[in-house]
Amino acid sequence: TGDDFHYIDDFRDSTWLTLMSNRTNLCRDLLSNEGNFFLHLDHHAAHYGRPLLDETFGEENFQNEIAWGYRTQGVSKDRYPRKHDNIYFYAKNEEEMYFNPIQKRTYYENEFFADDVDEEGNYYSDNFIRDIWDQDDETKPFISGSNEFWGLYTQKPEGLIKRILRTTSREGDLILDFFAGSGTSMAAAHKMNRDWIVVEMGDYFHEKVIPRVKEVFASEGEHEPTGISEEVDWGGGGFAKYFSLEQHEQALK
């Protein structure tokens, strides 16, 4: 889509599709039959991503298209503002997939909309999470001044990954993110007692991902809790290894 991101993003559509196809096919082969796959795209590429994933995983394994909404940044006056991204959700095998539905409690001022009342007299309803995740949700994007922000324009909040991991994985499961970015999936997975592997080819791997790994491990004492740390009662600790791989041309240089 241009040069507006930290990473290389000026692929032609056909090149991008080939790049994604190579990775999604490998990911399908690595997934267990209980495993699930998520791909986050915006309006530039969402219409390419859906048929690609249908081909990779099979239309029968398509689960949902999640709309992740946000109100941050500017608003256009000459069109309906673009304020949502698409997250495509596929299973490796729909008959064997793991999914743990969760409910969200909503409070109301009167009993007309509510299903129940708590001990303090507050009216509420518990409803299963639907496929629209908006600004008033735990998945809401953070502003650039947030202590969770690592300076990448496309960075996701840990709360978004937390919801995905809560519903589609168990403690001890292995999470793979082969576009690690700033390391958000690593941070959320580690704090939620999942094993993880992340891959990144950008130069900012050493500027963003490694320092963030260290911060997650050392999130006690002088370090201020960030992201989902308080929600999941994260107390720090951990161990990781990282490897740098070179292409043949790089090795010759």
mmCIF file of C-alpha atoms in Angstrom:
data_model
loop_
_atom_site.group_PDB
_atom_site.id
_atom_site.type_symbol
_atom_site.label_atom_id
_atom_site.label_comp_id
_atom_site.label_asym_id
_atom_site.label_seq_id
_atom_site.Cartn_x
_atom_site.Cartn_y
_atom_site.Cartn_z
ATOM 1 C CA THR A 1 0.000 0.000 0.000
ATOM 2 C CA GLY A 2 2.982 2.344 -0.076
ATOM 3 C CA ASP A 3 5.653 3.547 2.323
ATOM 4 C CA ASP A 4 3.438 4.504 5.273
ATOM 5 C CA PHE A 5 4.547 1.610 7.497
ATOM 6 C CA HIS A 6 7.838 0.678 9.137
ATOM 7 C CA TYR A 7 8.015 -2.501 7.100
ATOM 8 C CA ILE A 8 8.268 -3.067 3.332
ATOM 9 C CA ASP A 9 4.739 -2.584 2.036
ATOM 10 C CA ASP A 10 4.998 -1.715 -1.656
ATOM 11 C CA PHE A 11 4.308 -5.171 -3.091
ATOM 12 C CA ARG A 12 2.175 -5.519 -6.183
ATOM 13 C CA ASP A 13 -1.069 -7.368 -5.517
ATOM 14 C CA SER A 14 0.135 -10.527 -7.262
ATOM 15 C CA THR A 15 3.410 -10.527 -5.295
ATOM 16 C CA TRP A 16 1.602 -9.971 -2.020
ATOM 17 C CA LEU A 17 -0.810 -12.808 -2.764
ATOM 18 C CA THR A 18 2.082 -15.147 -3.528
ATOM 19 C CA LEU A 19 3.874 -14.131 -0.334
ATOM 20 C CA MET A 20 0.718 -14.690 1.720
ATOM 21 C CA SER A 21 -0.165 -17.937 -0.034
ATOM 22 C CA ASN A 22 3.245 -19.401 0.765
ATOM 23 C CA ARG A 23 2.857 -18.587 4.443
ATOM 24 C CA THR A 24 -0.797 -19.527 4.889
ATOM 25 C CA ASN A 25 -0.225 -22.929 3.282
ATOM 26 C CA LEU A 26 2.715 -23.612 5.593
ATOM 27 C CA CYS A 27 0.656 -22.438 8.558
ATOM 28 C CA ARG A 28 -2.206 -24.772 7.631
ATOM 29 C CA ASP A 29 0.202 -27.701 7.598
ATOM 30 C CA LEU A 30 1.588 -26.740 11.024
ATOM 31 C CA LEU A 31 -1.800 -26.342 12.703
ATOM 32 C CA SER A 32 -3.281 -29.155 14.755
ATOM 33 C CA ASN A 33 -6.789 -30.249 13.809
ATOM 34 C CA GLU A 34 -8.044 -28.263 16.814
ATOM 35 C CA GLY A 35 -6.162 -25.188 15.646
ATOM 36 C CA ASN A 36 -7.505 -21.864 14.378
ATOM 37 C CA PHE A 37 -6.138 -19.170 12.084
ATOM 38 C CA PHE A 38 -6.702 -15.407 12.062
ATOM 39 C CA LEU A 39 -5.696 -12.887 9.397
ATOM 40 C CA HIS A 40 -6.059 -9.148 10.049
ATOM 41 C CA LEU A 41 -6.436 -6.914 6.964
ATOM 42 C CA ASP A 42 -7.719 -3.430 6.172
ATOM 43 C CA HIS A 43 -9.682 -2.196 3.152
ATOM 44 C CA HIS A 44 -6.614 -2.311 0.894
ATOM 45 C CA ALA A 45 -6.390 -6.101 0.903
ATOM 46 C CA ALA A 46 -9.424 -7.639 2.638
ATOM 47 C CA HIS A 47 -11.084 -8.504 -0.673
ATOM 48 C CA TYR A 48 -7.953 -10.436 -1.702
ATOM 49 C CA GLY A 49 -7.527 -12.182 1.618
ATOM 50 C CA ARG A 50 -10.909 -13.916 1.763
ATOM 51 C CA PRO A 51 -10.612 -15.948 -1.487
ATOM 52 C CA LEU A 52 -6.982 -16.729 -0.664
ATOM 53 C CA LEU A 53 -8.008 -18.229 2.682
ATOM 54 C CA ASP A 54 -10.962 -20.055 1.135
ATOM 55 C CA GLU A 55 -8.489 -21.757 -1.164
ATOM 56 C CA THR A 56 -6.025 -22.482 1.645
ATOM 57 C CA PHE A 57 -8.359 -23.736 4.373
ATOM 58 C CA GLY A 58 -11.502 -24.540 2.387
ATOM 59 C CA GLU A 59 -14.736 -22.546 2.399
ATOM 60 C CA GLU A 60 -16.240 -25.077 4.813
ATOM 61 C CA ASN A 61 -13.711 -24.037 7.475
ATOM 62 C CA PHE A 62 -14.536 -20.331 7.306
ATOM 63 C CA GLN A 63 -15.923 -19.306 10.710
ATOM 64 C CA ASN A 64 -16.518 -15.576 10.604
ATOM 65 C CA GLU A 65 -15.424 -12.154 9.432
ATOM 66 C CA ILE A 66 -14.853 -10.003 12.510
ATOM 67 C CA ALA A 67 -15.191 -6.239 12.134
ATOM 68 C CA TRP A 68 -12.738 -4.472 14.440
ATOM 69 C CA GLY A 69 -13.821 -0.850 14.740
ATOM 70 C CA TYR A 70 -11.959 2.222 15.935
ATOM 71 C CA ARG A 71 -12.415 6.005 16.121
ATOM 72 C CA THR A 72 -8.798 7.071 16.404
ATOM 73 C CA GLN A 73 -6.968 9.388 13.975
ATOM 74 C CA GLY A 74 -8.572 11.796 11.508
ATOM 75 C CA VAL A 75 -12.031 11.750 9.989
ATOM 76 C CA SER A 76 -12.695 12.314 6.290
ATOM 77 C CA LYS A 77 -15.448 14.753 5.303
ATOM 78 C CA ASP A 78 -15.850 13.591 1.702
ATOM 79 C CA ARG A 79 -16.879 9.970 2.357
ATOM 80 C CA TYR A 80 -18.014 7.676 5.125
ATOM 81 C CA PRO A 81 -14.871 7.434 7.277
ATOM 82 C CA ARG A 82 -12.992 4.134 7.141
ATOM 83 C CA LYS A 83 -13.065 3.056 10.755
ATOM 84 C CA HIS A 84 -12.854 -0.713 10.809
ATOM 85 C CA ASP A 85 -10.522 -3.525 9.789
ATOM 86 C CA ASN A 86 -11.384 -7.119 8.946
ATOM 87 C CA ILE A 87 -10.191 -10.160 10.870
ATOM 88 C CA TYR A 88 -10.838 -13.431 9.042
ATOM 89 C CA PHE A 89 -11.294 -16.457 11.267
ATOM 90 C CA TYR A 90 -10.758 -19.982 9.896
ATOM 91 C CA ALA A 91 -10.503 -23.401 11.508
ATOM 92 C CA LYS A 92 -8.074 -26.088 10.414
ATOM 93 C CA ASN A 93 -10.938 -28.576 10.734
ATOM 94 C CA GLU A 94 -14.377 -27.277 11.690
ATOM 95 C CA GLU A 95 -15.462 -30.602 13.185
ATOM 96 C CA GLU A 96 -12.485 -30.753 15.562
ATOM 97 C CA MET A 97 -11.730 -27.048 16.187
ATOM 98 C CA TYR A 98 -11.390 -25.722 19.729
ATOM 99 C CA PHE A 99 -13.608 -22.764 20.606
ATOM 100 C CA ASN A 100 -14.472 -21.430 24.054
ATOM 101 C CA PRO A 101 -17.317 -18.885 23.789
ATOM 102 C CA ILE A 102 -17.238 -16.017 26.265
ATOM 103 C CA GLN A 103 -19.885 -13.619 27.474
ATOM 104 C CA LYS A 104 -19.785 -9.887 28.027
ATOM 105 C CA ARG A 105 -21.858 -8.197 30.752
ATOM 106 C CA THR A 106 -23.708 -5.018 29.802
ATOM 107 C CA TYR A 107 -25.368 -2.779 32.405
ATOM 108 C CA TYR A 108 -28.550 -0.770 31.792
ATOM 109 C CA GLU A 109 -30.265 2.115 33.551
ATOM 110 C CA ASN A 110 -33.616 0.320 33.752
ATOM 111 C CA GLU A 111 -34.972 -3.197 33.566
ATOM 112 C CA PHE A 112 -36.542 -2.883 30.109
ATOM 113 C CA PHE A 113 -33.408 -4.073 28.267
ATOM 114 C CA ALA A 114 -31.965 -6.162 31.094
ATOM 115 C CA ASP A 115 -32.277 -9.872 31.790
ATOM 116 C CA ASP A 116 -31.260 -9.808 35.445
ATOM 117 C CA VAL A 117 -30.319 -7.616 38.415
ATOM 118 C CA ASP A 118 -27.260 -7.965 40.648
ATOM 119 C CA GLU A 119 -27.007 -7.756 44.455
ATOM 120 C CA GLU A 120 -26.494 -3.986 44.261
ATOM 121 C CA GLY A 121 -29.647 -3.476 42.219
ATOM 122 C CA ASN A 122 -27.946 -2.877 38.864
ATOM 123 C CA TYR A 123 -29.719 -4.159 35.760
ATOM 124 C CA TYR A 124 -27.612 -6.212 33.362
ATOM 125 C CA SER A 125 -27.544 -8.810 30.599
ATOM 126 C CA ASP A 126 -24.877 -11.385 29.779
ATOM 127 C CA ASN A 127 -24.534 -11.925 26.042
ATOM 128 C CA PHE A 128 -22.111 -13.977 23.984
ATOM 129 C CA ILE A 129 -19.498 -11.901 22.163
ATOM 130 C CA ARG A 130 -20.571 -11.200 18.596
ATOM 131 C CA ASP A 131 -18.517 -10.396 15.496
ATOM 132 C CA ILE A 132 -18.483 -6.580 15.889
ATOM 133 C CA TRP A 133 -15.687 -5.427 18.230
ATOM 134 C CA ASP A 134 -15.935 -1.689 18.673
ATOM 135 C CA GLN A 135 -14.549 1.298 20.535
ATOM 136 C CA ASP A 136 -16.418 0.531 23.752
ATOM 137 C CA ASP A 137 -15.040 -2.979 23.894
ATOM 138 C CA GLU A 138 -11.975 -4.376 25.697
ATOM 139 C CA THR A 139 -10.357 -4.660 22.275
ATOM 140 C CA LYS A 140 -10.397 -0.900 21.644
ATOM 141 C CA PRO A 141 -7.252 0.573 20.059
ATOM 142 C CA PHE A 142 -4.988 2.647 22.262
ATOM 143 C CA ILE A 143 -3.786 6.174 21.611
ATOM 144 C CA SER A 144 -0.157 6.908 20.797
ATOM 145 C CA GLY A 145 0.489 8.206 24.315
ATOM 146 C CA SER A 146 -0.413 4.867 25.874
ATOM 147 C CA ASN A 147 2.323 3.123 27.856
ATOM 148 C CA GLU A 148 1.559 0.056 25.740
ATOM 149 C CA PHE A 149 2.474 1.786 22.463
ATOM 150 C CA TRP A 150 5.806 0.756 20.889
ATOM 151 C CA GLY A 151 5.762 3.208 18.007
ATOM 152 C CA LEU A 152 4.429 1.043 15.178
ATOM 153 C CA TYR A 153 1.476 2.533 13.319
ATOM 154 C CA THR A 154 -0.192 -0.861 12.815
ATOM 155 C CA GLN A 155 0.331 -2.091 16.384
ATOM 156 C CA LYS A 156 -2.630 -3.918 17.926
ATOM 157 C CA PRO A 157 -3.672 -3.700 21.584
ATOM 158 C CA GLU A 158 -2.989 -6.713 23.767
ATOM 159 C CA GLY A 159 -6.702 -6.818 24.595
ATOM 160 C CA LEU A 160 -7.502 -7.747 20.988
ATOM 161 C CA ILE A 161 -5.109 -10.697 21.065
ATOM 162 C CA LYS A 162 -6.321 -11.658 24.547
ATOM 163 C CA ARG A 163 -9.860 -12.164 23.262
ATOM 164 C CA ILE A 164 -8.680 -14.298 20.346
ATOM 165 C CA LEU A 165 -6.484 -16.441 22.604
ATOM 166 C CA ARG A 166 -9.185 -16.787 25.254
ATOM 167 C CA THR A 167 -11.701 -18.146 22.797
ATOM 168 C CA THR A 168 -9.507 -20.309 20.556
ATOM 169 C CA SER A 169 -6.660 -21.658 22.702
ATOM 170 C CA ARG A 170 -5.903 -23.186 26.089
ATOM 171 C CA GLU A 171 -3.062 -22.613 28.524
ATOM 172 C CA GLY A 172 0.013 -24.405 27.256
ATOM 173 C CA ASP A 173 -1.036 -24.224 23.598
ATOM 174 C CA LEU A 174 1.477 -22.977 21.039
ATOM 175 C CA ILE A 175 0.799 -19.640 19.305
ATOM 176 C CA LEU A 176 2.545 -18.779 16.022
ATOM 177 C CA ASP A 177 2.708 -15.257 14.592
ATOM 178 C CA PHE A 178 4.792 -14.967 11.446
ATOM 179 C CA PHE A 179 4.266 -11.193 11.126
ATOM 180 C CA ALA A 180 5.275 -10.257 14.666
ATOM 181 C CA GLY A 181 5.434 -6.473 14.242
ATOM 182 C CA SER A 182 6.045 -5.014 17.684
ATOM 183 C CA GLY A 183 5.479 -8.344 19.426
ATOM 184 C CA THR A 184 1.916 -7.890 20.703
ATOM 185 C CA SER A 185 0.914 -11.516 20.148
ATOM 186 C CA MET A 186 4.051 -12.621 21.999
ATOM 187 C CA ALA A 187 3.242 -10.343 24.941
ATOM 188 C CA ALA A 188 -0.372 -11.446 25.243
ATOM 189 C CA ALA A 189 0.411 -15.138 24.745
ATOM 190 C CA HIS A 190 3.200 -15.136 27.334
ATOM 191 C CA LYS A 191 1.084 -13.350 29.938
ATOM 192 C CA MET A 192 -1.719 -15.859 29.328
ATOM 193 C CA ASN A 193 0.548 -18.887 29.804
ATOM 194 C CA ARG A 194 0.697 -19.907 26.156
ATOM 195 C CA ASP A 195 3.873 -20.988 24.418
ATOM 196 C CA TRP A 196 4.759 -18.890 21.395
ATOM 197 C CA ILE A 197 6.902 -18.496 18.312
ATOM 198 C CA VAL A 198 7.111 -15.151 16.521
ATOM 199 C CA VAL A 199 8.871 -14.276 13.275
ATOM 200 C CA GLU A 200 9.818 -10.852 11.925
ATOM 201 C CA MET A 201 12.060 -9.720 9.065
ATOM 202 C CA GLY A 202 12.031 -5.972 9.764
ATOM 203 C CA ASP A 203 15.103 -4.182 11.152
ATOM 204 C CA TYR A 204 12.998 -3.057 14.107
ATOM 205 C CA PHE A 205 13.070 -6.626 15.472
ATOM 206 C CA HIS A 206 15.995 -5.587 17.687
ATOM 207 C CA GLU A 207 14.446 -2.178 18.447
ATOM 208 C CA LYS A 208 10.927 -3.328 19.299
ATOM 209 C CA VAL A 209 10.475 -7.069 19.714
ATOM 210 C CA ILE A 210 13.521 -7.967 21.819
ATOM 211 C CA PRO A 211 13.101 -5.016 24.243
ATOM 212 C CA ARG A 212 9.413 -5.851 24.565
ATOM 213 C CA VAL A 213 10.179 -9.487 25.349
ATOM 214 C CA LYS A 214 12.511 -8.304 28.117
ATOM 215 C CA GLU A 215 9.895 -5.915 29.476
ATOM 216 C CA VAL A 216 7.260 -8.655 29.590
ATOM 217 C CA PHE A 217 9.656 -10.932 31.465
ATOM 218 C CA ALA A 218 10.554 -8.174 33.938
ATOM 219 C CA SER A 219 7.092 -6.716 34.529
ATOM 220 C CA GLU A 220 7.499 -6.489 38.305
ATOM 221 C CA GLY A 221 9.155 -3.886 40.514
ATOM 222 C CA GLU A 222 10.068 -0.641 38.770
ATOM 223 C CA HIS A 223 8.353 -1.622 35.534
ATOM 224 C CA GLU A 224 4.822 -0.266 35.099
ATOM 225 C CA PRO A 225 2.237 -2.921 34.135
ATOM 226 C CA THR A 226 1.080 -2.500 30.531
ATOM 227 C CA GLY A 227 -1.569 -4.044 28.304
ATOM 228 C CA ILE A 228 -3.406 -6.942 29.895
ATOM 229 C CA SER A 229 -0.932 -7.430 32.763
ATOM 230 C CA GLU A 230 -3.308 -6.394 35.546
ATOM 231 C CA GLU A 231 -6.299 -8.199 34.034
ATOM 232 C CA VAL A 232 -4.492 -11.542 33.958
ATOM 233 C CA ASP A 233 -2.487 -10.877 37.145
ATOM 234 C CA TRP A 234 0.813 -11.116 35.325
ATOM 235 C CA GLY A 235 3.810 -11.177 37.665
ATOM 236 C CA GLY A 236 6.750 -11.498 35.277
ATOM 237 C CA GLY A 237 9.221 -14.228 34.447
ATOM 238 C CA GLY A 238 10.055 -16.262 31.384
ATOM 239 C CA PHE A 239 12.720 -17.461 29.008
ATOM 240 C CA ALA A 240 13.159 -17.231 25.248
ATOM 241 C CA LYS A 241 15.720 -17.817 22.523
ATOM 242 C CA TYR A 242 15.979 -16.009 19.222
ATOM 243 C CA PHE A 243 17.702 -16.910 15.976
ATOM 244 C CA SER A 244 18.762 -14.712 13.049
ATOM 245 C CA LEU A 245 18.470 -16.308 9.611
ATOM 246 C CA GLU A 246 20.231 -14.960 6.526
ATOM 247 C CA GLN A 247 19.522 -15.437 2.870
ATOM 248 C CA HIS A 248 22.362 -16.682 0.695
ATOM 249 C CA GLU A 249 22.875 -13.228 -0.840
ATOM 250 C CA GLN A 250 23.178 -11.648 2.590
ATOM 251 C CA ALA A 251 25.737 -14.200 3.676
ATOM 252 C CA LEU A 252 27.857 -13.454 0.575
ATOM 253 C CA LYS A 253 27.898 -9.761 1.494
#
